[in-house]
C-alpha positions in Angstrom: 169.7 -72.6 66.8 166.4 -72.8 64.9 165.7 -69.0 64.6 165.9 -67.6 61.1 165.4 -64.1 59.8 162.2 -63.2 58.0 162.1 -64.2 54.3 161.3 -60.6 53.5 163.7 -58.8 55.8 162.2 -55.5 54.7 159.3 -56.3 57.0 161.6 -55.5 59.9 162.6 -52.1 58.7 161.0 -49.2 60.6 158.5 -47.0 58.8 160.2 -44.5 56.5 159.5 -41.4 54.4 160.6 -39.7 51.2 163.3 -37.1 51.0 163.4 -34.1 48.6 164.8 -36.4 45.9 162.1 -38.9 46.3 164.4 -41.5 47.9 163.3 -43.7 50.7 164.8 -42.6 54.1 164.2 -43.2 57.8 161.5 -41.2 59.6 162.5 -37.9 61.1 163.4 -37.6 64.8 163.1 -33.8 65.2 163.1 -33.8 69.0 165.7 -36.5 69.5 168.4 -35.4 72.1 169.9 -38.7 72.9 169.5 -41.0 75.8 170.9 -40.6 79.3 174.0 -42.6 80.3 173.0 -45.2 83.0 173.8 -43.6 86.4 175.8 -45.6 89.0 172.8 -46.2 91.2 171.4 -49.4 92.6 168.3 -50.9 91.0 165.9 -52.3 93.6 163.6 -55.2 93.0 161.6 -57.5 95.3 164.0 -60.4 95.2 167.2 -58.8 94.0 169.1 -55.6 93.9 171.6 -54.6 91.2 174.6 -52.8 92.6 177.4 -51.1 90.7 180.1 -53.7 90.7 182.6 -53.2 93.4 185.4 -55.8 93.5 186.1 -55.3 97.2 182.4 -55.6 98.2 181.3 -58.3 95.7 184.4 -60.1 94.5 184.7 -62.9 97.1 181.0 -63.9 97.0 181.0 -63.8 93.2 184.1 -66.1 93.0 182.5 -68.6 95.3 179.1 -68.7 93.6 180.3 -68.6 90.0 182.8 -71.4 90.6 180.5 -73.6 92.7 180.0 -75.7 89.5 183.1 -77.8 89.8 183.3 -78.8 86.1 183.1 -75.2 85.0 180.2 -75.8 82.7 178.7 -72.4 83.5 181.8 -70.7 82.0 181.5 -72.5 78.6 180.1 -69.6 76.7 182.0 -66.9 78.5 185.1 -65.4 76.8 187.1 -66.0 80.0 187.3 -68.4 82.9 186.9 -70.5 84.8 189.7 -69.2 87.0 192.1 -71.3 88.9 192.1 -69.2 91.9 190.3 -66.2 93.5 193.2 -63.8 92.8 193.0 -64.4 89.1 189.3 -64.0 89.1 189.5 -60.7 91.1 192.0 -59.3 88.6 189.7 -60.1 85.8 186.8 -58.6 87.7 188.7 -55.4 88.4 189.2 -55.1 84.6 185.6 -55.3 83.7 184.6 -52.9 86.5 186.7 -50.1 85.1 184.0 -49.0 82.6 184.5 -47.6 79.2 181.4 -48.3 77.1 180.2 -50.9 79.6 178.7 -50.6 83.1 178.7 -53.8 85.2 176.3 -54.7 88.1 176.5 -57.3 90.8 173.2 -59.1 91.2 172.6 -59.3 95.0 170.0 -61.6 96.6 167.7 -59.5 98.8 167.3 -62.4 101.2 170.9 -63.4 101.8 172.7 -60.2 100.8 175.1 -62.3 98.7 176.2 -61.4 95.2 175.1 -64.3 93.0 175.8 -63.1 89.5 176.8 -60.4 87.0 175.0 -58.3 84.4 176.0 -55.2 82.4 175.0 -52.5 80.0 177.5 -52.9 77.1 178.3 -51.0 73.9 176.4 -48.0 75.3 175.7 -45.4 72.6 173.6 -42.7 74.3 173.7 -40.5 71.2 172.1 -43.2 69.1 169.8 -44.5 72.0 171.2 -48.0 71.7 172.8 -50.4 74.2 173.4 -54.1 74.8 172.2 -56.0 77.8 175.1 -58.4 78.3 177.9 -59.7 80.4 175.4 -62.0 81.9 176.7 -64.7 84.3 174.2 -66.3 86.6 175.3 -68.7 89.3 173.4 -72.0 89.8 171.7 -70.3 92.9 169.8 -67.9 90.6 169.3 -69.6 87.3 165.8 -70.5 86.2 164.2 -68.5 89.0 162.8 -65.1 89.9 166.2 -63.5 90.5 167.5 -63.8 87.0 164.2 -62.6 85.4 163.9 -59.7 87.8 167.5 -58.6 87.2 166.9 -58.5 83.5 163.6 -56.7 84.0 165.3 -54.0 86.1 168.0 -53.5 83.5 165.5 -53.2 80.6 163.1 -50.9 82.5 165.8 -48.5 83.4 167.2 -48.5 79.9 163.9 -47.4 78.4 163.2 -45.0 81.2 166.6 -43.3 80.3 165.4 -42.8 76.8 167.1 -45.6 74.9 165.3 -46.7 71.8 166.9 -50.1 71.4 168.2 -52.8 73.6 170.3 -55.5 72.1 171.0 -59.1 73.1 174.0 -60.9 71.6 175.1 -64.4 72.4 177.0 -67.4 71.2 174.7 -69.0 68.6 175.4 -72.4 70.3 174.2 -71.1 73.6 170.7 -72.5 73.5 169.8 -71.3 77.0 170.7 -67.7 76.1 168.7 -67.9 72.9 165.7 -69.2 74.8 166.0 -66.4 77.4 166.1 -63.7 74.8 163.0 -65.0 73.0 161.2 -65.5 76.3 161.8 -61.9 77.3 160.4 -60.7 74.0 163.5 -59.9 72.0 163.3 -60.3 68.2 165.9 -62.3 66.4 167.5 -60.1 63.8 170.6 -61.9 62.4 173.5 -64.3 62.8 177.0 -62.8 62.7 179.0 -65.6 61.2 182.6 -66.1 62.4 182.1 -63.0 64.7 185.1 -63.9 66.9 187.5 -66.5 68.2 186.7 -67.5 71.8 188.9 -69.9 73.7 190.3 -71.2 70.5 187.0 -71.9 68.9 184.9 -70.2 66.2 182.0 -68.1 67.6 179.0 -67.2 65.6 176.9 -64.5 67.3 173.1 -64.5 67.4 171.7 -61.0 67.6 168.3 -59.9 69.0 166.7 -56.6 69.7 163.9 -55.1 71.8 162.6 -51.6 70.9 161.1 -48.8 73.0 157.7 -49.3 71.3 157.7 -53.0 72.1 158.7 -52.5 75.8 155.4 -51.4 77.4 153.6 -54.7 76.6 156.7 -56.7 77.5 157.2 -54.7 80.7 153.6 -55.3 81.8 153.9 -59.0 81.2 157.1 -59.2 83.2 155.6 -57.2 86.0 152.6 -59.6 86.1 154.9 -62.6 86.1 157.1 -61.3 88.8 154.1 -60.4 91.1 154.3 -62.4 94.4 150.8 -63.9 93.7 152.3 -65.7 90.7 154.5 -67.9 93.0 153.6 -70.6 95.5 155.3 -70.7 98.9 158.2 -72.7 97.4 158.9 -70.1 94.7 157.5 -72.1 91.9 155.6 -70.1 89.2 151.9 -70.6 88.8 151.7 -69.2 85.3 154.4 -68.9 82.6 155.6 -65.6 81.3 154.3 -66.5 77.8 150.8 -66.6 79.2 151.1 -63.0 80.5 152.8 -61.9 77.3 149.8 -63.1 75.3 147.4 -61.1 77.5 149.6 -57.9 77.3 149.6 -57.8 73.5 
């Protein structure tokens, strides 16, 4: 990964103030009441719908699509899988669907009605206004297309509408595709957590990115413009790249 933190990391610190002792502190949030926990409602887009994960309704299709890649390459950066059979997969899926500080969605193709991937809000801290967009697993049927981008747009839009101040993106530092996706969406690289965990018997360094509420309006406008039907030909190929719209949106 080529991303590096700013030489002067203090440039990333939010504006501050001075307390009664003259010490530098964060700015006051006098009216802060916390964010709202994501409700279990479907998120509707043009090409996909995010539904609260239901093993009975989504499990079979997810197993088929997420295991269509016979060599299992799309499970390389996942902490689990691939699974030898549908039963083992459904048992794992039932575990992640339970909840806790994470809320999982099935990404459903509006055209076929099939569940093609997974996405989640993770490490939800409503009191702090912070959450992670994670648990991402896109089948080959939705990668590098409108569905994946729209699913992420829907997650980000709802998070900021619910009052979250910060959305995080964390990934294996060797996962170049995930790093590119974070930067494409407008996330800012913050740091590298070295030796963050052991995954499948290997060391895992975690690359950490963030997108803040004040940055979202411009990024949201760019995503909406890119996702507009006029930006795609009849075969679904983009006419203009997201980066072009991002430049116009500030």
